[in-house]
Each structure stands twice: as C-alpha cells, then as structure tokens.
Amino acid sequence: MGLSIQHLLGLEGVSQRDITLMLDTADSFYKVLQREIKVVPTLRGKTIVNLFYENSTRTRISFEIAEKRLSASPLNFSVSTSSVNKGESLRDTIQNIEAMKIDMVVVRHGSAGVPYFLTQCTDAVIVNAGDGLHEHPTQALLDMMTIRQKLGKLEGLKVAIVGDIFHSRVARSNAWGLRTMGADVVLCGPPTLLPQHYESLGVPMTDNLDEALDGADVVMMLRLQRERQASGAFPTIREYRNRYCFDLDKLYSLPENVVVMHPGPINRGIELASDVADGNNSVILQQVTNGVALRMAVLYLLGGGENG
Ligand code: CP
C-alpha cells in the first residue's frame, strides 16, 4: 500500500501511517546511500522541476541529489533568469512548464498556499519545499527521521522547539508531524514571536527557556529570521541572545544524551552557540545527510514508487 496523499503540501492532516511509510522508506534509501553505487533506477524517465522562488542551500541541493539518485531528470528553474522577471504570472509559468511534459514540481515560494495553488492549475505532482510562513514538510520529516535514528522512537518524547516560532514553517510542520507521531511538543520564544493559535491547537507555549528545556529529549533551535522581522518583535539581538541562545551552560543542565537540532542556516552565537552546534550532542549535519534519503523517499512514493 502506498501513500494516501497525491501531493505533499504540508503535514497538517497527514496520517500516522503515511508519515511512518515515508520515514521507513527514507531509512531504506539511507542504506542505499551508504553503498558504493548510490543510484537506483526507480524514477527513470520522470522529469522533476525544482521551482525555487526563495533562496535555499540545503533543500534545493538535496532535492536535486535525491532526484539524480532516483535516476529522474531534474530541471532547476532559476527565477532570476526566467520570464518571471518580465512579469509572467505563477499560473502562466507553471502551465508553460507543464506544456513541456514534466511529471513533478518541487516548489519553494515566499507566499503561503502556493503549492496548493499549483495543484489547481497543473496535473503534475507537487511537493512543498517551504511556502511562506505555512509549512516545510520535508524538513520536519527529515527531523523526525533523525530523531528516530538517535533515540529509536518518536512516541512519548518531549521536543522543545525554541526561537522565532512566528516566522517558522519548520516549527509548524514539526508541531503537526511530531504530535501525529505521539511526541510532546513545547514551543518557546519571546511572547511577540509565539502565535496564539498554537494554544488553541493544544500546543503548550512558554517564553521561559528553562521551562521549555525541563525534561526535553530533543532541543530544536530555530533561526531568528531577521529578514522577516517587523520592527519591535524584541528589543535587541543582544537581549534575544541573552534570553534564548542555547549555549554550553544550558546544554550541561540537560541529560547527557539530549539531541540538539537546527534546520539551518544557523545564526551562530545568536540562537545557538558554536560549541554546541559543533559538539557531540548536535545532529545538525546528520539532518542534512538524512535530507537526501528522506527526499528520495517522498519523490519515490509520490512519483511512481509504491503508488505506481
Ligand atoms: N533548512 C532549510 O530549509 O535550509 P535552506 O533554506 O538552505 O534550504
């Protein structure tokens, strides 16, 4: 049995069975990626367009590697050299690309809802690689894959997600996904960066870092998104660092095996001290490694693997 979803737009509403299937399949591809020959023929003949309207290092490169490992044909759309700069609309752009007979689209866009919009104007399979403040589902899936690798399970764990919650699509996707998988999530940040709607969804929130860290198995630090800050969310970067930077003192107050995560890119010394980011509890580069296997799993399952 394959996935019950046709596109991956977010983790809100995605079942435990579907998430487990994506994580289990990613574990299998992780093993493939340890071999000398890392390429499988699964998506040979499929053309996948990587449509990135926002900057990316990890997500864009890992999708492209995943596509190549699956023997698909990746096509990287560069907004800066495209006719988007002549005023072409998103609908016209996707319909012209689809006219060239593509199969799947991986999209990152600054506006929430663009991946859903694309499902309404193309027959291609759509994978959300981050849409505005909404969701970043493959990031949350690779985070869950990494936690399972390190701690052997998700159910019953306490995961503290700390930082700029308001602007974080990573926090949203993780809150949905981790809770579906039976983990307890607590969100922490300055009150101005804690959206109240989470409380109505039953996700606990606090502006006190020590309270959030108490009993945490996993600490997921988030980037302070300075490019998205409206003025006045917090007084100064120095004050933010004093209250929310996860440093060695905080790390040493936690159990020895606590797992430290960050989706990247890191503002070193602001939300996360360098000696913690590069220390033994950090799985940050393992998250990046897992991103390739996880994205292979998503493309395989949506693009003709078990659904084919
Ligand atoms: N985590 C993440 O989305 O990183 P990029 O913006 O570099 O893709």
PDB file of C-alpha atoms and ligand atoms in Angstrom:
ATOM      1  CA  MET A   1       0.000   0.000   0.000  1.00  0.00           C
ATOM      2  CA  GLY A   2       1.344   3.416  -0.982  1.00  0.00           C
ATOM      3  CA  LEU A   3       0.627   6.868   0.398  1.00  0.00           C
ATOM      4  CA  SER A   4      -2.952   8.075   0.736  1.00  0.00           C
ATOM      5  CA  ILE A   5      -1.872  11.564  -0.427  1.00  0.00           C
ATOM      6  CA  GLN A   6      -1.185  12.611  -4.041  1.00  0.00           C
ATOM      7  CA  HIS A   7       0.918  15.684  -3.217  1.00  0.00           C
ATOM      8  CA  LEU A   8       2.968  16.702  -0.175  1.00  0.00           C
ATOM      9  CA  LEU A   9       1.672  20.169   0.705  1.00  0.00           C
ATOM     10  CA  GLY A  10       2.175  20.030   4.479  1.00  0.00           C
ATOM     11  CA  LEU A  11       1.959  17.659   7.442  1.00  0.00           C
ATOM     12  CA  GLU A  12      -1.322  19.042   8.785  1.00  0.00           C
ATOM     13  CA  GLY A  13      -3.811  16.212   8.386  1.00  0.00           C
ATOM     14  CA  VAL A  14      -1.261  13.668   7.126  1.00  0.00           C
ATOM     15  CA  SER A  15      -1.870  10.354   8.866  1.00  0.00           C
ATOM     16  CA  GLN A  16       0.491   8.477  11.172  1.00  0.00           C
ATOM     17  CA  ARG A  17       0.520   5.660   8.616  1.00  0.00           C
ATOM     18  CA  ASP A  18       1.646   7.942   5.786  1.00  0.00           C
ATOM     19  CA  ILE A  19       4.333   9.597   7.920  1.00  0.00           C
ATOM     20  CA  THR A  20       5.589   6.194   9.086  1.00  0.00           C
ATOM     21  CA  LEU A  21       5.715   4.948   5.478  1.00  0.00           C
ATOM     22  CA  MET A  22       7.771   7.992   4.398  1.00  0.00           C
ATOM     23  CA  LEU A  23      10.162   7.573   7.361  1.00  0.00           C
ATOM     24  CA  ASP A  24      10.567   3.811   6.852  1.00  0.00           C
ATOM     25  CA  THR A  25      11.185   4.295   3.126  1.00  0.00           C
ATOM     26  CA  ALA A  26      13.747   7.011   3.928  1.00  0.00           C
ATOM     27  CA  ASP A  27      15.545   4.562   6.244  1.00  0.00           C
ATOM     28  CA  SER A  28      15.775   2.126   3.318  1.00  0.00           C
ATOM     29  CA  PHE A  29      17.175   4.798   0.993  1.00  0.00           C
ATOM     30  CA  TYR A  30      19.631   5.815   3.739  1.00  0.00           C
ATOM     31  CA  LYS A  31      21.088   2.298   3.463  1.00  0.00           C
ATOM     32  CA  VAL A  32      21.246   2.603  -0.342  1.00  0.00           C
ATOM     33  CA  LEU A  33      23.211   5.834   0.091  1.00  0.00           C
ATOM     34  CA  GLN A  34      25.881   4.025   2.163  1.00  0.00           C
ATOM     35  CA  ARG A  35      26.691   1.785  -0.850  1.00  0.00           C
ATOM     36  CA  GLU A  36      29.370   2.499  -3.404  1.00  0.00           C
ATOM     37  CA  ILE A  37      26.709   2.695  -6.153  1.00  0.00           C
ATOM     38  CA  LYS A  38      24.121   5.095  -4.769  1.00  0.00           C
ATOM     39  CA  VAL A  39      21.821   5.321  -7.799  1.00  0.00           C
ATOM     40  CA  VAL A  40      18.583   3.341  -8.260  1.00  0.00           C
ATOM     41  CA  PRO A  41      16.511   3.296 -11.480  1.00  0.00           C
ATOM     42  CA  THR A  42      13.158   3.961  -9.769  1.00  0.00           C
ATOM     43  CA  LEU A  43      12.180   7.262 -11.402  1.00  0.00           C
ATOM     44  CA  ARG A  44      13.957   6.844 -14.734  1.00  0.00           C
ATOM     45  CA  GLY A  45      12.128   8.860 -17.396  1.00  0.00           C
ATOM     46  CA  LYS A  46      10.467  11.238 -14.901  1.00  0.00           C
ATOM     47  CA  THR A  47      11.202  14.956 -15.194  1.00  0.00           C
ATOM     48  CA  ILE A  48      11.141  16.923 -11.946  1.00  0.00           C
ATOM     49  CA  VAL A  49      11.197  20.735 -11.929  1.00  0.00           C
ATOM     50  CA  ASN A  50      12.763  22.454  -8.931  1.00  0.00           C
ATOM     51  CA  LEU A  51      10.907  25.750  -8.795  1.00  0.00           C
ATOM     52  CA  PHE A  52      12.601  27.870  -6.141  1.00  0.00           C
ATOM     53  CA  TYR A  53      11.337  31.442  -5.781  1.00  0.00           C
ATOM     54  CA  GLU A  54      13.210  31.835  -2.469  1.00  0.00           C
ATOM     55  CA  ASN A  55      16.839  31.232  -1.558  1.00  0.00           C
ATOM     56  CA  SER A  56      17.896  27.780  -0.417  1.00  0.00           C
ATOM     57  CA  THR A  57      21.075  25.787   0.041  1.00  0.00           C
ATOM     58  CA  ARG A  58      20.160  22.533   1.802  1.00  0.00           C
ATOM     59  CA  THR A  59      16.656  21.929   0.437  1.00  0.00           C
ATOM     60  CA  ARG A  60      17.399  22.738  -3.206  1.00  0.00           C
ATOM     61  CA  ILE A  61      20.643  20.795  -3.389  1.00  0.00           C
ATOM     62  CA  SER A  62      19.301  17.768  -1.510  1.00  0.00           C
ATOM     63  CA  PHE A  63      16.208  17.573  -3.752  1.00  0.00           C
ATOM     64  CA  GLU A  64      18.455  17.702  -6.811  1.00  0.00           C
ATOM     65  CA  ILE A  65      20.758  14.991  -5.429  1.00  0.00           C
ATOM     66  CA  ALA A  66      17.718  12.881  -4.461  1.00  0.00           C
ATOM     67  CA  GLU A  67      16.311  13.205  -7.991  1.00  0.00           C
ATOM     68  CA  LYS A  68      19.632  12.161  -9.522  1.00  0.00           C
ATOM     69  CA  ARG A  69      19.974   9.206  -7.129  1.00  0.00           C
ATOM     70  CA  LEU A  70      16.500   8.059  -8.278  1.00  0.00           C
ATOM     71  CA  SER A  71      17.560   8.402 -11.957  1.00  0.00           C
ATOM     72  CA  ALA A  72      14.974  11.133 -12.602  1.00  0.00           C
ATOM     73  CA  SER A  73      15.781  14.153 -14.780  1.00  0.00           C
ATOM     74  CA  PRO A  74      15.968  17.281 -12.594  1.00  0.00           C
ATOM     75  CA  LEU A  75      15.383  20.688 -14.096  1.00  0.00           C
ATOM     76  CA  ASN A  76      16.361  23.699 -11.997  1.00  0.00           C
ATOM     77  CA  PHE A  77      14.242  26.772 -12.603  1.00  0.00           C
ATOM     78  CA  SER A  78      16.110  29.964 -11.854  1.00  0.00           C
ATOM     79  CA  VAL A  79      13.724  32.815 -11.091  1.00  0.00           C
ATOM     80  CA  SER A  80      16.417  35.438 -11.603  1.00  0.00           C
ATOM     81  CA  THR A  81      16.986  34.421 -15.251  1.00  0.00           C
ATOM     82  CA  SER A  82      13.364  33.490 -16.068  1.00  0.00           C
ATOM     83  CA  SER A  83      10.430  35.369 -17.598  1.00  0.00           C
ATOM     84  CA  VAL A  84       9.082  35.888 -14.084  1.00  0.00           C
ATOM     85  CA  ASN A  85      11.270  38.986 -14.279  1.00  0.00           C
ATOM     86  CA  LYS A  86       9.218  40.145 -17.307  1.00  0.00           C
ATOM     87  CA  GLY A  87       6.061  39.922 -15.211  1.00  0.00           C
ATOM     88  CA  GLU A  88       4.861  36.407 -16.118  1.00  0.00           C
ATOM     89  CA  SER A  89       2.351  35.101 -13.569  1.00  0.00           C
ATOM     90  CA  LEU A  90       2.807  31.959 -11.490  1.00  0.00           C
ATOM     91  CA  ARG A  91      -0.130  30.280 -13.295  1.00  0.00           C
ATOM     92  CA  ASP A  92       1.314  31.044 -16.745  1.00  0.00           C
ATOM     93  CA  THR A  93       4.779  29.973 -15.601  1.00  0.00           C
ATOM     94  CA  ILE A  94       3.637  26.558 -14.335  1.00  0.00           C
ATOM     95  CA  GLN A  95       1.306  25.915 -17.277  1.00  0.00           C
ATOM     96  CA  ASN A  96       4.100  26.680 -19.779  1.00  0.00           C
ATOM     97  CA  ILE A  97       6.496  24.403 -17.895  1.00  0.00           C
ATOM     98  CA  GLU A  98       3.844  21.670 -17.778  1.00  0.00           C
ATOM     99  CA  ALA A  99       3.331  22.007 -21.542  1.00  0.00           C
ATOM    100  CA  MET A 100       6.881  20.628 -21.856  1.00  0.00           C
ATOM    101  CA  LYS A 101       5.632  17.365 -20.277  1.00  0.00           C
ATOM    102  CA  ILE A 102       7.050  17.385 -16.780  1.00  0.00           C
ATOM    103  CA  ASP A 103       5.944  14.979 -14.035  1.00  0.00           C
ATOM    104  CA  MET A 104       6.643  16.585 -10.672  1.00  0.00           C
ATOM    105  CA  VAL A 105       7.286  20.053  -9.257  1.00  0.00           C
ATOM    106  CA  VAL A 106       9.216  20.835  -6.087  1.00  0.00           C
ATOM    107  CA  VAL A 107       8.302  24.377  -5.119  1.00  0.00           C
ATOM    108  CA  ARG A 108       9.588  26.928  -2.616  1.00  0.00           C
ATOM    109  CA  HIS A 109       7.815  30.271  -2.504  1.00  0.00           C
ATOM    110  CA  GLY A 110       7.534  33.220  -0.140  1.00  0.00           C
ATOM    111  CA  SER A 111       3.724  33.041  -0.109  1.00  0.00           C
ATOM    112  CA  ALA A 112       1.763  30.502   1.925  1.00  0.00           C
ATOM    113  CA  GLY A 113      -0.544  28.358  -0.197  1.00  0.00           C
ATOM    114  CA  VAL A 114       1.415  28.432  -3.468  1.00  0.00           C
ATOM    115  CA  PRO A 115       1.922  24.610  -3.518  1.00  0.00           C
ATOM    116  CA  TYR A 116      -1.848  24.130  -3.134  1.00  0.00           C
ATOM    117  CA  PHE A 117      -2.480  26.735  -5.856  1.00  0.00           C
ATOM    118  CA  LEU A 118      -0.233  24.771  -8.210  1.00  0.00           C
ATOM    119  CA  THR A 119      -2.294  21.619  -7.646  1.00  0.00           C
ATOM    120  CA  GLN A 120      -5.268  23.588  -9.001  1.00  0.00           C
ATOM    121  CA  CYS A 121      -3.607  24.578 -12.285  1.00  0.00           C
ATOM    122  CA  THR A 122      -1.418  21.593 -13.210  1.00  0.00           C
ATOM    123  CA  ASP A 123      -1.661  17.796 -13.245  1.00  0.00           C
ATOM    124  CA  ALA A 124       1.939  17.421 -12.009  1.00  0.00           C
ATOM    125  CA  VAL A 125       2.664  16.044  -8.541  1.00  0.00           C
ATOM    126  CA  ILE A 126       3.521  18.944  -6.204  1.00  0.00           C
ATOM    127  CA  VAL A 127       5.981  18.793  -3.319  1.00  0.00           C
ATOM    128  CA  ASN A 128       6.193  21.752  -0.939  1.00  0.00           C
ATOM    129  CA  ALA A 129       9.785  22.794  -0.235  1.00  0.00           C
ATOM    130  CA  GLY A 130       8.663  25.664   2.013  1.00  0.00           C
ATOM    131  CA  ASP A 131       5.798  28.131   1.477  1.00  0.00           C
ATOM    132  CA  GLY A 132       5.878  31.446   3.308  1.00  0.00           C
ATOM    133  CA  LEU A 133       5.058  31.084   6.993  1.00  0.00           C
ATOM    134  CA  HIS A 134       2.965  27.964   6.336  1.00  0.00           C
ATOM    135  CA  GLU A 135       4.850  24.626   6.166  1.00  0.00           C
ATOM    136  CA  HIS A 136       8.149  22.953   5.278  1.00  0.00           C
ATOM    137  CA  PRO A 137       7.066  19.297   5.422  1.00  0.00           C
ATOM    138  CA  THR A 138      10.216  17.588   4.121  1.00  0.00           C
ATOM    139  CA  GLN A 139      12.280  19.437   6.759  1.00  0.00           C
ATOM    140  CA  ALA A 140      10.020  18.124   9.543  1.00  0.00           C
ATOM    141  CA  LEU A 141      10.135  14.617   8.073  1.00  0.00           C
ATOM    142  CA  LEU A 142      13.930  14.611   7.957  1.00  0.00           C
ATOM    143  CA  ASP A 143      13.940  15.949  11.521  1.00  0.00           C
ATOM    144  CA  MET A 144      11.709  13.061  12.620  1.00  0.00           C
ATOM    145  CA  MET A 145      13.901  10.587  10.731  1.00  0.00           C
ATOM    146  CA  THR A 146      16.958  11.944  12.576  1.00  0.00           C
ATOM    147  CA  ILE A 147      15.270  11.767  15.993  1.00  0.00           C
ATOM    148  CA  ARG A 148      14.232   8.151  15.323  1.00  0.00           C
ATOM    149  CA  GLN A 149      17.807   7.285  14.343  1.00  0.00           C
ATOM    150  CA  LYS A 150      19.205   8.802  17.527  1.00  0.00           C
ATOM    151  CA  LEU A 151      16.553   7.829  20.087  1.00  0.00           C
ATOM    152  CA  GLY A 152      14.826   4.889  18.407  1.00  0.00           C
ATOM    153  CA  LYS A 153      11.308   6.320  18.606  1.00  0.00           C
ATOM    154  CA  LEU A 154       9.156   9.443  18.475  1.00  0.00           C
ATOM    155  CA  GLU A 155       6.248   8.463  20.712  1.00  0.00           C
ATOM    156  CA  GLY A 156       6.494   9.821  24.244  1.00  0.00           C
ATOM    157  CA  LEU A 157       9.475  12.104  23.599  1.00  0.00           C
ATOM    158  CA  LYS A 158       9.476  15.743  24.672  1.00  0.00           C
ATOM    159  CA  VAL A 159      10.669  18.026  21.870  1.00  0.00           C
ATOM    160  CA  ALA A 160      11.365  21.683  22.737  1.00  0.00           C
ATOM    161  CA  ILE A 161      11.222  23.929  19.649  1.00  0.00           C
ATOM    162  CA  VAL A 162      12.840  27.251  20.524  1.00  0.00           C
ATOM    163  CA  GLY A 163      13.210  30.589  18.779  1.00  0.00           C
ATOM    164  CA  ASP A 164      11.379  32.554  16.128  1.00  0.00           C
ATOM    165  CA  ILE A 165       8.228  30.421  16.150  1.00  0.00           C
ATOM    166  CA  PHE A 166       6.104  33.073  14.450  1.00  0.00           C
ATOM    167  CA  HIS A 167       8.046  33.054  11.184  1.00  0.00           C
ATOM    168  CA  SER A 168       8.916  29.357  11.238  1.00  0.00           C
ATOM    169  CA  ARG A 169       7.314  26.973   8.749  1.00  0.00           C
ATOM    170  CA  VAL A 170       9.691  24.364  10.218  1.00  0.00           C
ATOM    171  CA  ALA A 171       8.037  24.768  13.640  1.00  0.00           C
ATOM    172  CA  ARG A 172       4.581  24.413  12.092  1.00  0.00           C
ATOM    173  CA  SER A 173       5.388  21.245  10.171  1.00  0.00           C
ATOM    174  CA  ASN A 174       7.176  19.726  13.151  1.00  0.00           C
ATOM    175  CA  ALA A 175       4.324  20.599  15.503  1.00  0.00           C
ATOM    176  CA  TRP A 176       1.863  18.784  13.222  1.00  0.00           C
ATOM    177  CA  GLY A 177       4.102  15.836  12.407  1.00  0.00           C
ATOM    178  CA  LEU A 178       5.588  15.169  15.832  1.00  0.00           C
ATOM    179  CA  ARG A 179       2.213  15.329  17.545  1.00  0.00           C
ATOM    180  CA  THR A 180       0.715  12.941  14.993  1.00  0.00           C
ATOM    181  CA  MET A 181       3.569  10.555  15.824  1.00  0.00           C
ATOM    182  CA  GLY A 182       2.855  10.762  19.568  1.00  0.00           C
ATOM    183  CA  ALA A 183       5.606  13.160  20.702  1.00  0.00           C
ATOM    184  CA  ASP A 184       5.008  16.058  23.104  1.00  0.00           C
ATOM    185  CA  VAL A 185       5.962  19.418  21.618  1.00  0.00           C
ATOM    186  CA  VAL A 186       6.583  22.617  23.571  1.00  0.00           C
ATOM    187  CA  LEU A 187       7.190  25.902  21.755  1.00  0.00           C
ATOM    188  CA  CYS A 188       9.393  28.600  23.284  1.00  0.00           C
ATOM    189  CA  GLY A 189      10.369  32.116  22.254  1.00  0.00           C
ATOM    190  CA  PRO A 190       9.723  35.779  23.001  1.00  0.00           C
ATOM    191  CA  PRO A 191       5.977  36.363  23.555  1.00  0.00           C
ATOM    192  CA  THR A 192       5.847  38.514  20.390  1.00  0.00           C
ATOM    193  CA  LEU A 193       7.111  35.550  18.340  1.00  0.00           C
ATOM    194  CA  LEU A 194       4.675  32.977  19.800  1.00  0.00           C
ATOM    195  CA  PRO A 195       1.476  32.883  17.672  1.00  0.00           C
ATOM    196  CA  GLN A 196      -1.526  32.383  19.922  1.00  0.00           C
ATOM    197  CA  HIS A 197      -3.292  29.985  17.529  1.00  0.00           C
ATOM    198  CA  TYR A 198      -0.962  27.190  18.648  1.00  0.00           C
ATOM    199  CA  GLU A 199      -2.543  27.290  22.108  1.00  0.00           C
ATOM    200  CA  SER A 200      -5.990  26.694  20.638  1.00  0.00           C
ATOM    201  CA  LEU A 201      -4.494  23.631  18.948  1.00  0.00           C
ATOM    202  CA  GLY A 202      -3.346  22.386  22.346  1.00  0.00           C
ATOM    203  CA  VAL A 203       0.371  23.004  21.789  1.00  0.00           C
ATOM    204  CA  PRO A 204       1.923  24.352  25.004  1.00  0.00           C
ATOM    205  CA  MET A 205       3.979  27.535  24.723  1.00  0.00           C
ATOM    206  CA  THR A 206       6.278  29.410  27.061  1.00  0.00           C
ATOM    207  CA  ASP A 207       8.613  32.402  26.892  1.00  0.00           C
ATOM    208  CA  ASN A 208      10.835  30.816  29.555  1.00  0.00           C
ATOM    209  CA  LEU A 209      13.698  28.794  28.043  1.00  0.00           C
ATOM    210  CA  ASP A 210      14.489  26.841  31.237  1.00  0.00           C
ATOM    211  CA  GLU A 211      10.840  25.783  31.493  1.00  0.00           C
ATOM    212  CA  ALA A 212      10.847  24.605  27.870  1.00  0.00           C
ATOM    213  CA  LEU A 213      14.089  22.656  28.317  1.00  0.00           C
ATOM    214  CA  ASP A 214      12.978  20.919  31.520  1.00  0.00           C
ATOM    215  CA  GLY A 215      12.704  17.204  30.690  1.00  0.00           C
ATOM    216  CA  ALA A 216      13.383  17.704  26.970  1.00  0.00           C
ATOM    217  CA  ASP A 217      14.762  14.763  25.000  1.00  0.00           C
ATOM    218  CA  VAL A 218      15.282  16.909  21.910  1.00  0.00           C
ATOM    219  CA  VAL A 219      16.073  20.623  21.622  1.00  0.00           C
ATOM    220  CA  MET A 220      15.317  22.073  18.187  1.00  0.00           C
ATOM    221  CA  MET A 221      16.700  25.584  17.857  1.00  0.00           C
ATOM    222  CA  LEU A 222      15.309  27.818  15.113  1.00  0.00           C
ATOM    223  CA  ARG A 223      16.941  30.570  13.128  1.00  0.00           C
ATOM    224  CA  LEU A 224      15.996  34.105  14.084  1.00  0.00           C
ATOM    225  CA  GLN A 225      14.592  35.174  10.697  1.00  0.00           C
ATOM    226  CA  ARG A 226      15.959  38.683  10.676  1.00  0.00           C
ATOM    227  CA  GLU A 227      14.861  39.212   7.054  1.00  0.00           C
ATOM    228  CA  ARG A 228      11.210  38.641   8.044  1.00  0.00           C
ATOM    229  CA  GLN A 229      11.167  40.666  11.288  1.00  0.00           C
ATOM    230  CA  ALA A 230       8.731  43.524  11.573  1.00  0.00           C
ATOM    231  CA  SER A 231      10.405  46.086  13.808  1.00  0.00           C
ATOM    232  CA  GLY A 232       9.854  45.728  17.536  1.00  0.00           C
ATOM    233  CA  ALA A 233       9.314  41.966  17.960  1.00  0.00           C
ATOM    234  CA  PHE A 234      12.080  42.093  20.589  1.00  0.00           C
ATOM    235  CA  PRO A 235      14.268  44.949  21.833  1.00  0.00           C
ATOM    236  CA  THR A 236      17.745  43.976  20.599  1.00  0.00           C
ATOM    237  CA  ILE A 237      19.680  40.997  19.241  1.00  0.00           C
ATOM    238  CA  ARG A 238      21.764  41.103  22.437  1.00  0.00           C
ATOM    239  CA  GLU A 239      18.662  40.719  24.594  1.00  0.00           C
ATOM    240  CA  TYR A 240      17.399  37.897  22.384  1.00  0.00           C
ATOM    241  CA  ARG A 241      20.744  36.119  22.722  1.00  0.00           C
ATOM    242  CA  ASN A 242      20.787  36.602  26.497  1.00  0.00           C
ATOM    243  CA  ARG A 243      17.361  35.009  26.894  1.00  0.00           C
ATOM    244  CA  TYR A 244      17.216  32.400  24.141  1.00  0.00           C
ATOM    245  CA  CYS A 245      20.698  31.393  22.987  1.00  0.00           C
ATOM    246  CA  PHE A 246      21.278  27.679  23.637  1.00  0.00           C
ATOM    247  CA  ASP A 247      24.833  27.539  24.959  1.00  0.00           C
ATOM    248  CA  LEU A 248      27.057  25.115  26.870  1.00  0.00           C
ATOM    249  CA  ASP A 249      25.592  26.128  30.260  1.00  0.00           C
ATOM    250  CA  LYS A 250      22.118  25.208  29.029  1.00  0.00           C
ATOM    251  CA  LEU A 251      23.389  22.011  27.436  1.00  0.00           C
ATOM    252  CA  TYR A 252      25.139  20.889  30.655  1.00  0.00           C
ATOM    253  CA  SER A 253      21.876  21.378  32.591  1.00  0.00           C
ATOM    254  CA  LEU A 254      20.270  18.618  30.464  1.00  0.00           C
ATOM    255  CA  PRO A 255      20.740  14.830  30.345  1.00  0.00           C
ATOM    256  CA  GLU A 256      23.910  13.630  28.616  1.00  0.00           C
ATOM    257  CA  ASN A 257      22.080  12.155  25.608  1.00  0.00           C
ATOM    258  CA  VAL A 258      19.899  15.174  24.749  1.00  0.00           C
ATOM    259  CA  VAL A 259      19.695  15.669  20.980  1.00  0.00           C
ATOM    260  CA  VAL A 260      20.409  19.169  19.627  1.00  0.00           C
ATOM    261  CA  MET A 261      18.952  20.089  16.226  1.00  0.00           C
ATOM    262  CA  HIS A 262      18.771  23.096  13.922  1.00  0.00           C
ATOM    263  CA  PRO A 263      17.283  23.174  10.394  1.00  0.00           C
ATOM    264  CA  GLY A 264      19.925  25.662   9.204  1.00  0.00           C
ATOM    265  CA  PRO A 265      21.157  28.130   8.305  1.00  0.00           C
ATOM    266  CA  ILE A 266      22.435  28.936  11.818  1.00  0.00           C
ATOM    267  CA  ASN A 267      22.964  32.409  13.216  1.00  0.00           C
ATOM    268  CA  ARG A 268      25.957  31.277  15.265  1.00  0.00           C
ATOM    269  CA  GLY A 269      26.134  32.973  18.648  1.00  0.00           C
ATOM    270  CA  ILE A 270      22.561  34.305  18.414  1.00  0.00           C
ATOM    271  CA  GLU A 271      20.188  31.329  18.795  1.00  0.00           C
ATOM    272  CA  LEU A 272      22.883  28.655  19.099  1.00  0.00           C
ATOM    273  CA  ALA A 273      26.442  28.779  20.458  1.00  0.00           C
ATOM    274  CA  SER A 274      29.075  27.431  18.075  1.00  0.00           C
ATOM    275  CA  ASP A 275      30.499  24.979  20.620  1.00  0.00           C
ATOM    276  CA  VAL A 276      27.028  23.405  20.958  1.00  0.00           C
ATOM    277  CA  ALA A 277      26.333  23.441  17.203  1.00  0.00           C
ATOM    278  CA  ASP A 278      29.640  21.646  16.587  1.00  0.00           C
ATOM    279  CA  GLY A 279      29.565  19.479  19.744  1.00  0.00           C
ATOM    280  CA  ASN A 280      28.772  15.837  20.436  1.00  0.00           C
ATOM    281  CA  ASN A 281      25.044  16.324  21.079  1.00  0.00           C
ATOM    282  CA  SER A 282      24.483  18.093  17.771  1.00  0.00           C
ATOM    283  CA  VAL A 283      22.929  16.155  14.870  1.00  0.00           C
ATOM    284  CA  ILE A 284      22.778  19.149  12.558  1.00  0.00           C
ATOM    285  CA  LEU A 285      24.875  17.670   9.767  1.00  0.00           C
ATOM    286  CA  GLN A 286      23.127  14.308  10.175  1.00  0.00           C
ATOM    287  CA  GLN A 287      19.869  16.175   9.500  1.00  0.00           C
ATOM    288  CA  VAL A 288      21.379  17.420   6.232  1.00  0.00           C
ATOM    289  CA  THR A 289      22.594  13.929   5.285  1.00  0.00           C
ATOM    290  CA  ASN A 290      19.164  12.491   6.032  1.00  0.00           C
ATOM    291  CA  GLY A 291      17.554  15.161   3.854  1.00  0.00           C
ATOM    292  CA  VAL A 292      18.683  13.341   0.711  1.00  0.00           C
ATOM    293  CA  ALA A 293      17.280   9.939   1.779  1.00  0.00           C
ATOM    294  CA  LEU A 294      14.053  11.478   3.030  1.00  0.00           C
ATOM    295  CA  ARG A 295      13.509  13.453  -0.173  1.00  0.00           C
ATOM    296  CA  MET A 296      14.241  10.339  -2.213  1.00  0.00           C
ATOM    297  CA  ALA A 297      11.506   8.584  -0.215  1.00  0.00           C
ATOM    298  CA  VAL A 298       8.960  11.350  -0.786  1.00  0.00           C
ATOM    299  CA  LEU A 299       9.679  11.572  -4.537  1.00  0.00           C
ATOM    300  CA  TYR A 300       9.663   7.780  -4.878  1.00  0.00           C
ATOM    301  CA  LEU A 301       6.349   7.310  -3.056  1.00  0.00           C
ATOM    302  CA  LEU A 302       4.596  10.223  -4.808  1.00  0.00           C
ATOM    303  CA  GLY A 303       6.196   9.754  -8.203  1.00  0.00           C
ATOM    304  CA  GLY A 304       5.512   6.215  -9.126  1.00  0.00           C
ATOM    305  CA  GLY A 305       7.081   4.047  -6.448  1.00  0.00           C
ATOM    306  CA  GLU A 306       4.504   2.218  -4.352  1.00  0.00           C
ATOM    307  CA  ASN A 307       1.758   4.390  -5.833  1.00  0.00           C
ATOM    308  CA  GLY A 308       2.656   3.462  -9.390  1.00  0.00           C
TER     309      GLY A 308
HETATM  310  N1   CP B   1      16.518  24.078   6.257  1.00  0.00           N
HETATM  311  C1   CP B   1      16.390  24.725   5.075  1.00  0.00           C
HETATM  312  O1   CP B   1      15.305  24.833   4.519  1.00  0.00           O
HETATM  313  O2   CP B   1      17.552  25.249   4.572  1.00  0.00           O
HETATM  314  P1   CP B   1      17.658  26.003   3.178  1.00  0.00           P
HETATM  315  O3   CP B   1      16.893  27.300   3.299  1.00  0.00           O
HETATM  316  O4   CP B   1      19.136  26.241   2.960  1.00  0.00           O
HETATM  317  O5   CP B   1      17.054  25.130   2.136  1.00  0.00           O
END
